[in-house]
Short mmCIF file of N, CA and C in Angstrom, two decimals:
data_model
loop_
_atom_site.label_atom_id
_atom_site.label_comp_id
_atom_site.label_asym_id
_atom_site.label_seq_id
_atom_site.Cartn_x
_atom_site.Cartn_y
_atom_site.Cartn_z
N MET A 1 80.25 89.84 -63.74
CA MET A 1 79.17 88.88 -63.58
C MET A 1 79.75 87.63 -62.89
N SER A 2 79.00 87.11 -61.95
CA SER A 2 79.49 85.95 -61.19
C SER A 2 79.45 84.68 -62.03
N ASP A 3 80.29 83.75 -61.62
CA ASP A 3 80.36 82.46 -62.30
C ASP A 3 79.01 81.72 -62.20
N ALA A 4 78.37 81.80 -61.03
CA ALA A 4 77.08 81.14 -60.84
C ALA A 4 76.03 81.72 -61.79
N ARG A 5 76.03 83.02 -61.96
CA ARG A 5 75.05 83.66 -62.85
C ARG A 5 75.30 83.22 -64.30
N ILE A 6 76.56 83.17 -64.69
CA ILE A 6 76.91 82.74 -66.05
C ILE A 6 76.44 81.30 -66.28
N GLN A 7 76.67 80.43 -65.29
CA GLN A 7 76.25 79.03 -65.41
C GLN A 7 74.72 78.92 -65.45
N ALA A 8 74.03 79.70 -64.63
CA ALA A 8 72.57 79.67 -64.62
C ALA A 8 72.02 80.16 -65.96
N GLU A 9 72.61 81.22 -66.51
CA GLU A 9 72.20 81.71 -67.82
C GLU A 9 72.38 80.64 -68.89
N ALA A 10 73.48 79.90 -68.82
CA ALA A 10 73.73 78.84 -69.79
C ALA A 10 72.66 77.76 -69.71
N VAL A 11 72.24 77.42 -68.50
CA VAL A 11 71.18 76.40 -68.33
C VAL A 11 69.88 76.91 -68.95
N LEU A 12 69.52 78.15 -68.66
CA LEU A 12 68.28 78.71 -69.21
C LEU A 12 68.36 78.82 -70.73
N ASP A 13 69.52 79.24 -71.24
CA ASP A 13 69.70 79.32 -72.70
C ASP A 13 69.56 77.94 -73.35
N GLU A 14 70.04 76.92 -72.67
CA GLU A 14 69.92 75.56 -73.21
C GLU A 14 68.46 75.13 -73.29
N LEU A 15 67.66 75.48 -72.28
CA LEU A 15 66.22 75.17 -72.33
C LEU A 15 65.57 75.85 -73.53
N VAL A 16 65.92 77.11 -73.74
CA VAL A 16 65.37 77.83 -74.89
C VAL A 16 65.85 77.18 -76.18
N GLY A 17 67.10 76.75 -76.21
CA GLY A 17 67.65 76.08 -77.38
C GLY A 17 66.97 74.75 -77.68
N ARG A 18 66.36 74.16 -76.66
CA ARG A 18 65.65 72.87 -76.85
C ARG A 18 64.17 73.08 -77.17
N GLY A 19 63.79 74.33 -77.43
CA GLY A 19 62.44 74.58 -77.89
C GLY A 19 61.55 75.38 -76.95
N ALA A 20 62.01 75.67 -75.74
CA ALA A 20 61.20 76.49 -74.83
C ALA A 20 61.10 77.91 -75.37
N ILE A 21 60.01 78.56 -75.09
CA ILE A 21 59.81 79.96 -75.47
C ILE A 21 60.68 80.85 -74.59
N GLY A 22 60.76 80.50 -73.33
CA GLY A 22 61.56 81.26 -72.38
C GLY A 22 61.70 80.47 -71.09
N ALA A 23 62.63 80.91 -70.25
CA ALA A 23 62.86 80.23 -68.98
C ALA A 23 63.39 81.25 -67.98
N GLY A 24 63.19 80.95 -66.71
CA GLY A 24 63.67 81.88 -65.70
C GLY A 24 63.92 81.23 -64.36
N LEU A 25 64.68 81.94 -63.59
CA LEU A 25 64.98 81.57 -62.22
C LEU A 25 64.36 82.67 -61.36
N ILE A 26 63.47 82.28 -60.45
CA ILE A 26 62.81 83.26 -59.59
C ILE A 26 62.90 82.80 -58.15
N GLY A 27 62.70 83.72 -57.24
CA GLY A 27 62.71 83.38 -55.84
C GLY A 27 61.34 82.90 -55.38
N ARG A 28 61.33 82.07 -54.36
CA ARG A 28 60.04 81.64 -53.79
C ARG A 28 59.28 82.83 -53.22
N ASP A 29 60.00 83.92 -52.95
CA ASP A 29 59.36 85.13 -52.46
C ASP A 29 58.70 85.92 -53.59
N GLY A 30 58.83 85.43 -54.82
CA GLY A 30 58.20 86.07 -55.96
C GLY A 30 59.05 87.11 -56.66
N LEU A 31 60.29 87.26 -56.25
CA LEU A 31 61.15 88.24 -56.89
C LEU A 31 61.91 87.62 -58.06
N PRO A 32 62.03 88.35 -59.17
CA PRO A 32 62.77 87.82 -60.32
C PRO A 32 64.26 87.78 -60.02
N ILE A 33 64.92 86.71 -60.48
CA ILE A 33 66.36 86.60 -60.34
C ILE A 33 67.01 86.68 -61.72
N LEU A 34 66.53 85.84 -62.64
CA LEU A 34 67.11 85.80 -63.98
C LEU A 34 66.04 85.28 -64.94
N LEU A 35 65.59 86.13 -65.84
CA LEU A 35 64.57 85.72 -66.81
C LEU A 35 65.13 85.83 -68.21
N LYS A 36 64.88 84.80 -69.02
CA LYS A 36 65.32 84.76 -70.41
C LYS A 36 64.10 84.54 -71.30
N PHE A 37 63.45 85.62 -71.68
CA PHE A 37 62.28 85.55 -72.55
C PHE A 37 62.51 86.45 -73.75
N PRO A 38 62.12 86.00 -74.95
CA PRO A 38 62.36 86.81 -76.14
C PRO A 38 61.51 88.07 -76.17
N ARG A 39 60.31 87.98 -75.63
CA ARG A 39 59.44 89.15 -75.53
C ARG A 39 59.45 89.61 -74.08
N PRO A 40 59.49 90.90 -73.87
CA PRO A 40 59.52 91.38 -72.49
C PRO A 40 58.27 90.97 -71.72
N VAL A 41 58.48 90.58 -70.48
CA VAL A 41 57.37 90.33 -69.56
C VAL A 41 57.56 91.32 -68.41
N GLN A 42 56.49 91.63 -67.72
CA GLN A 42 56.61 92.44 -66.51
C GLN A 42 57.26 91.53 -65.47
N GLU A 43 58.56 91.67 -65.29
CA GLU A 43 59.33 90.72 -64.49
C GLU A 43 58.78 90.53 -63.09
N GLU A 44 58.46 91.61 -62.41
CA GLU A 44 57.98 91.50 -61.03
C GLU A 44 56.64 90.80 -60.96
N THR A 45 55.72 91.18 -61.84
CA THR A 45 54.40 90.57 -61.85
C THR A 45 54.47 89.10 -62.25
N PHE A 46 55.19 88.81 -63.31
CA PHE A 46 55.33 87.44 -63.80
C PHE A 46 55.92 86.55 -62.71
N SER A 47 56.99 87.00 -62.10
CA SER A 47 57.66 86.21 -61.07
C SER A 47 56.77 85.99 -59.85
N ALA A 48 56.10 87.05 -59.42
CA ALA A 48 55.22 86.93 -58.25
C ALA A 48 54.08 85.95 -58.51
N MET A 49 53.49 86.01 -59.70
CA MET A 49 52.37 85.12 -60.00
C MET A 49 52.83 83.68 -60.17
N ALA A 50 54.01 83.47 -60.75
CA ALA A 50 54.54 82.11 -60.89
C ALA A 50 54.84 81.51 -59.52
N ALA A 51 55.43 82.30 -58.63
CA ALA A 51 55.71 81.82 -57.28
C ALA A 51 54.41 81.52 -56.52
N ALA A 52 53.41 82.39 -56.70
CA ALA A 52 52.12 82.16 -56.04
C ALA A 52 51.46 80.89 -56.57
N LEU A 53 51.57 80.66 -57.87
CA LEU A 53 51.00 79.45 -58.47
C LEU A 53 51.60 78.20 -57.84
N LEU A 54 52.92 78.15 -57.73
CA LEU A 54 53.55 76.96 -57.16
C LEU A 54 53.22 76.84 -55.67
N GLY A 55 53.25 77.95 -54.96
CA GLY A 55 52.93 77.92 -53.54
C GLY A 55 51.53 77.41 -53.27
N ALA A 56 50.57 77.87 -54.08
CA ALA A 56 49.19 77.40 -53.92
C ALA A 56 49.06 75.93 -54.27
N SER A 57 49.79 75.50 -55.30
CA SER A 57 49.76 74.09 -55.70
C SER A 57 50.33 73.20 -54.60
N GLU A 58 51.43 73.63 -54.02
CA GLU A 58 52.04 72.85 -52.94
C GLU A 58 51.10 72.77 -51.74
N ALA A 59 50.46 73.89 -51.40
CA ALA A 59 49.53 73.91 -50.27
C ALA A 59 48.34 72.99 -50.51
N ALA A 60 47.82 73.01 -51.72
CA ALA A 60 46.67 72.16 -52.05
C ALA A 60 47.05 70.68 -51.95
N LEU A 61 48.22 70.34 -52.44
CA LEU A 61 48.66 68.94 -52.39
C LEU A 61 48.97 68.50 -50.97
N LEU A 62 49.45 69.40 -50.13
CA LEU A 62 49.68 69.06 -48.72
C LEU A 62 48.37 68.69 -48.03
N GLU A 63 47.27 69.30 -48.45
CA GLU A 63 45.96 68.97 -47.91
C GLU A 63 45.60 67.51 -48.19
N MET A 64 46.20 66.96 -49.24
CA MET A 64 45.96 65.57 -49.60
C MET A 64 47.12 64.68 -49.14
N ALA A 65 47.93 65.21 -48.23
CA ALA A 65 49.07 64.51 -47.64
C ALA A 65 50.16 64.15 -48.65
N GLU A 66 50.25 64.90 -49.74
CA GLU A 66 51.30 64.68 -50.74
C GLU A 66 52.45 65.62 -50.45
N GLN A 67 53.65 65.06 -50.26
CA GLN A 67 54.80 65.87 -49.92
C GLN A 67 55.93 65.77 -50.93
N SER A 68 55.67 65.14 -52.06
CA SER A 68 56.69 65.04 -53.11
C SER A 68 56.90 66.41 -53.74
N PRO A 69 58.05 66.60 -54.41
CA PRO A 69 58.28 67.86 -55.11
C PRO A 69 57.17 68.12 -56.13
N VAL A 70 56.79 69.37 -56.26
CA VAL A 70 55.65 69.75 -57.10
C VAL A 70 56.14 70.51 -58.33
N THR A 71 55.54 70.21 -59.46
CA THR A 71 55.67 71.03 -60.66
C THR A 71 54.26 71.41 -61.07
N ALA A 72 54.00 72.71 -61.11
CA ALA A 72 52.69 73.20 -61.54
C ALA A 72 52.75 73.42 -63.05
N VAL A 73 51.72 72.95 -63.74
CA VAL A 73 51.67 73.06 -65.20
C VAL A 73 50.36 73.73 -65.59
N LEU A 74 50.46 74.79 -66.38
CA LEU A 74 49.29 75.47 -66.92
C LEU A 74 49.35 75.41 -68.43
N GLU A 75 48.20 75.19 -69.05
CA GLU A 75 48.14 75.20 -70.51
C GLU A 75 47.05 76.16 -70.95
N ALA A 76 47.39 77.01 -71.90
CA ALA A 76 46.41 77.96 -72.44
C ALA A 76 46.81 78.30 -73.87
N GLY A 77 45.85 78.22 -74.75
CA GLY A 77 46.14 78.54 -76.14
C GLY A 77 47.24 77.66 -76.68
N ARG A 78 48.35 78.28 -77.00
CA ARG A 78 49.48 77.53 -77.56
C ARG A 78 50.66 77.45 -76.61
N ILE A 79 50.44 77.79 -75.33
CA ILE A 79 51.55 77.85 -74.38
C ILE A 79 51.34 76.93 -73.20
N ARG A 80 52.41 76.29 -72.78
CA ARG A 80 52.45 75.49 -71.55
C ARG A 80 53.44 76.19 -70.62
N LEU A 81 53.00 76.49 -69.40
CA LEU A 81 53.86 77.13 -68.41
C LEU A 81 54.09 76.15 -67.28
N LEU A 82 55.36 75.92 -66.95
CA LEU A 82 55.72 75.00 -65.87
C LEU A 82 56.50 75.77 -64.81
N VAL A 83 56.14 75.54 -63.55
CA VAL A 83 56.87 76.15 -62.43
C VAL A 83 57.24 75.01 -61.49
N SER A 84 58.52 74.94 -61.16
CA SER A 84 59.02 73.83 -60.36
C SER A 84 60.00 74.34 -59.31
N GLY A 85 59.93 73.77 -58.12
CA GLY A 85 60.85 74.15 -57.07
C GLY A 85 62.23 73.57 -57.28
N LEU A 86 63.25 74.37 -56.98
CA LEU A 86 64.63 73.90 -57.04
C LEU A 86 65.16 73.61 -55.64
N ASP A 87 64.84 74.49 -54.72
CA ASP A 87 65.25 74.35 -53.32
C ASP A 87 64.31 75.23 -52.49
N ASP A 88 64.72 75.55 -51.28
CA ASP A 88 63.85 76.34 -50.40
C ASP A 88 63.73 77.80 -50.81
N THR A 89 64.57 78.26 -51.73
CA THR A 89 64.53 79.67 -52.12
C THR A 89 64.35 79.94 -53.59
N HIS A 90 64.55 78.95 -54.45
CA HIS A 90 64.53 79.18 -55.89
C HIS A 90 63.52 78.31 -56.62
N LEU A 91 62.97 78.90 -57.69
CA LEU A 91 62.03 78.20 -58.57
C LEU A 91 62.51 78.32 -60.01
N LEU A 92 62.20 77.31 -60.79
CA LEU A 92 62.44 77.33 -62.22
C LEU A 92 61.10 77.51 -62.91
N VAL A 93 61.02 78.45 -63.82
CA VAL A 93 59.80 78.64 -64.60
C VAL A 93 60.17 78.51 -66.08
N VAL A 94 59.36 77.73 -66.80
CA VAL A 94 59.61 77.49 -68.22
C VAL A 94 58.31 77.66 -68.99
N ALA A 95 58.37 78.43 -70.07
CA ALA A 95 57.25 78.56 -70.99
C ALA A 95 57.63 77.83 -72.28
N ALA A 96 56.74 76.99 -72.77
CA ALA A 96 57.04 76.20 -73.96
C ALA A 96 55.81 76.15 -74.85
N PRO A 97 56.03 75.94 -76.14
CA PRO A 97 54.88 75.76 -77.03
C PRO A 97 54.13 74.49 -76.62
N LEU A 98 52.83 74.53 -76.68
CA LEU A 98 52.02 73.38 -76.31
C LEU A 98 52.35 72.17 -77.18
N GLY A 99 52.77 72.40 -78.41
CA GLY A 99 53.09 71.30 -79.33
C GLY A 99 54.43 70.64 -79.07
N LEU A 100 55.26 71.21 -78.21
CA LEU A 100 56.56 70.62 -77.91
C LEU A 100 56.35 69.30 -77.18
N ASP A 101 57.03 68.26 -77.61
CA ASP A 101 56.88 66.93 -77.02
C ASP A 101 57.08 66.98 -75.50
N SER A 102 56.08 66.53 -74.76
CA SER A 102 56.10 66.60 -73.29
C SER A 102 57.25 65.80 -72.69
N ALA A 103 57.54 64.63 -73.24
CA ALA A 103 58.62 63.80 -72.71
C ALA A 103 59.97 64.49 -72.88
N LYS A 104 60.20 65.07 -74.05
CA LYS A 104 61.46 65.77 -74.29
C LYS A 104 61.57 67.00 -73.40
N LEU A 105 60.47 67.71 -73.25
CA LEU A 105 60.46 68.89 -72.39
C LEU A 105 60.74 68.48 -70.94
N GLY A 106 60.09 67.41 -70.49
CA GLY A 106 60.29 66.93 -69.13
C GLY A 106 61.73 66.53 -68.87
N THR A 107 62.34 65.85 -69.82
CA THR A 107 63.74 65.45 -69.69
C THR A 107 64.65 66.67 -69.62
N ALA A 108 64.39 67.65 -70.47
CA ALA A 108 65.20 68.88 -70.48
C ALA A 108 65.04 69.64 -69.16
N ILE A 109 63.83 69.69 -68.62
CA ILE A 109 63.59 70.40 -67.37
C ILE A 109 64.24 69.66 -66.20
N ASP A 110 64.16 68.34 -66.19
CA ASP A 110 64.82 67.57 -65.13
C ASP A 110 66.33 67.83 -65.13
N ALA A 111 66.92 67.82 -66.31
CA ALA A 111 68.36 68.07 -66.41
C ALA A 111 68.69 69.49 -65.96
N ALA A 112 67.85 70.45 -66.34
CA ALA A 112 68.07 71.84 -65.94
C ALA A 112 67.96 72.00 -64.43
N ARG A 113 66.97 71.34 -63.84
CA ARG A 113 66.81 71.42 -62.38
C ARG A 113 68.05 70.88 -61.67
N THR A 114 68.57 69.76 -62.14
CA THR A 114 69.76 69.16 -61.53
C THR A 114 70.94 70.11 -61.63
N ARG A 115 71.16 70.65 -62.81
CA ARG A 115 72.29 71.57 -63.01
C ARG A 115 72.13 72.84 -62.20
N LEU A 116 70.91 73.38 -62.16
CA LEU A 116 70.69 74.62 -61.40
C LEU A 116 70.89 74.40 -59.91
N ARG A 117 70.47 73.24 -59.41
CA ARG A 117 70.71 72.95 -57.99
C ARG A 117 72.19 72.95 -57.67
N THR A 118 73.00 72.39 -58.58
CA THR A 118 74.44 72.38 -58.41
C THR A 118 74.99 73.81 -58.43
N VAL A 119 74.54 74.60 -59.40
CA VAL A 119 74.99 75.99 -59.52
C VAL A 119 74.63 76.79 -58.27
N LEU A 120 73.44 76.54 -57.74
CA LEU A 120 72.95 77.29 -56.58
C LEU A 120 73.49 76.76 -55.25
N GLY A 121 74.23 75.67 -55.34
CA GLY A 121 74.85 75.13 -54.13
C GLY A 121 73.96 74.21 -53.33
N GLY A 122 72.94 73.65 -53.97
CA GLY A 122 72.03 72.77 -53.23
C GLY A 122 72.02 71.46 -53.79
#
């Protein structure tokens, strides 16, 4: 196993340790790279839909001349799903309980994004 993969796994494990249900690294092309979820998900479908969600969100915001980095957030039932761009090829996806403090979750995700960018060489 490569050093980069081990480091990326550690970042995702840390997010789960801070209360996330699961976390993953996916490609902007919708392909799964590394998913850490306690319950199995259909990796290809989940990754493709998460990438499509962020891509559509970015396109919609561009229509309003917004070019800042985008994080798409969905809430349903007891789950909050966040998808955020890391670079031109990678996305971070995090599922968390809706009751998890948003500020703490945001801080943990920001730190994870920074570390993952370093691991991925960006």
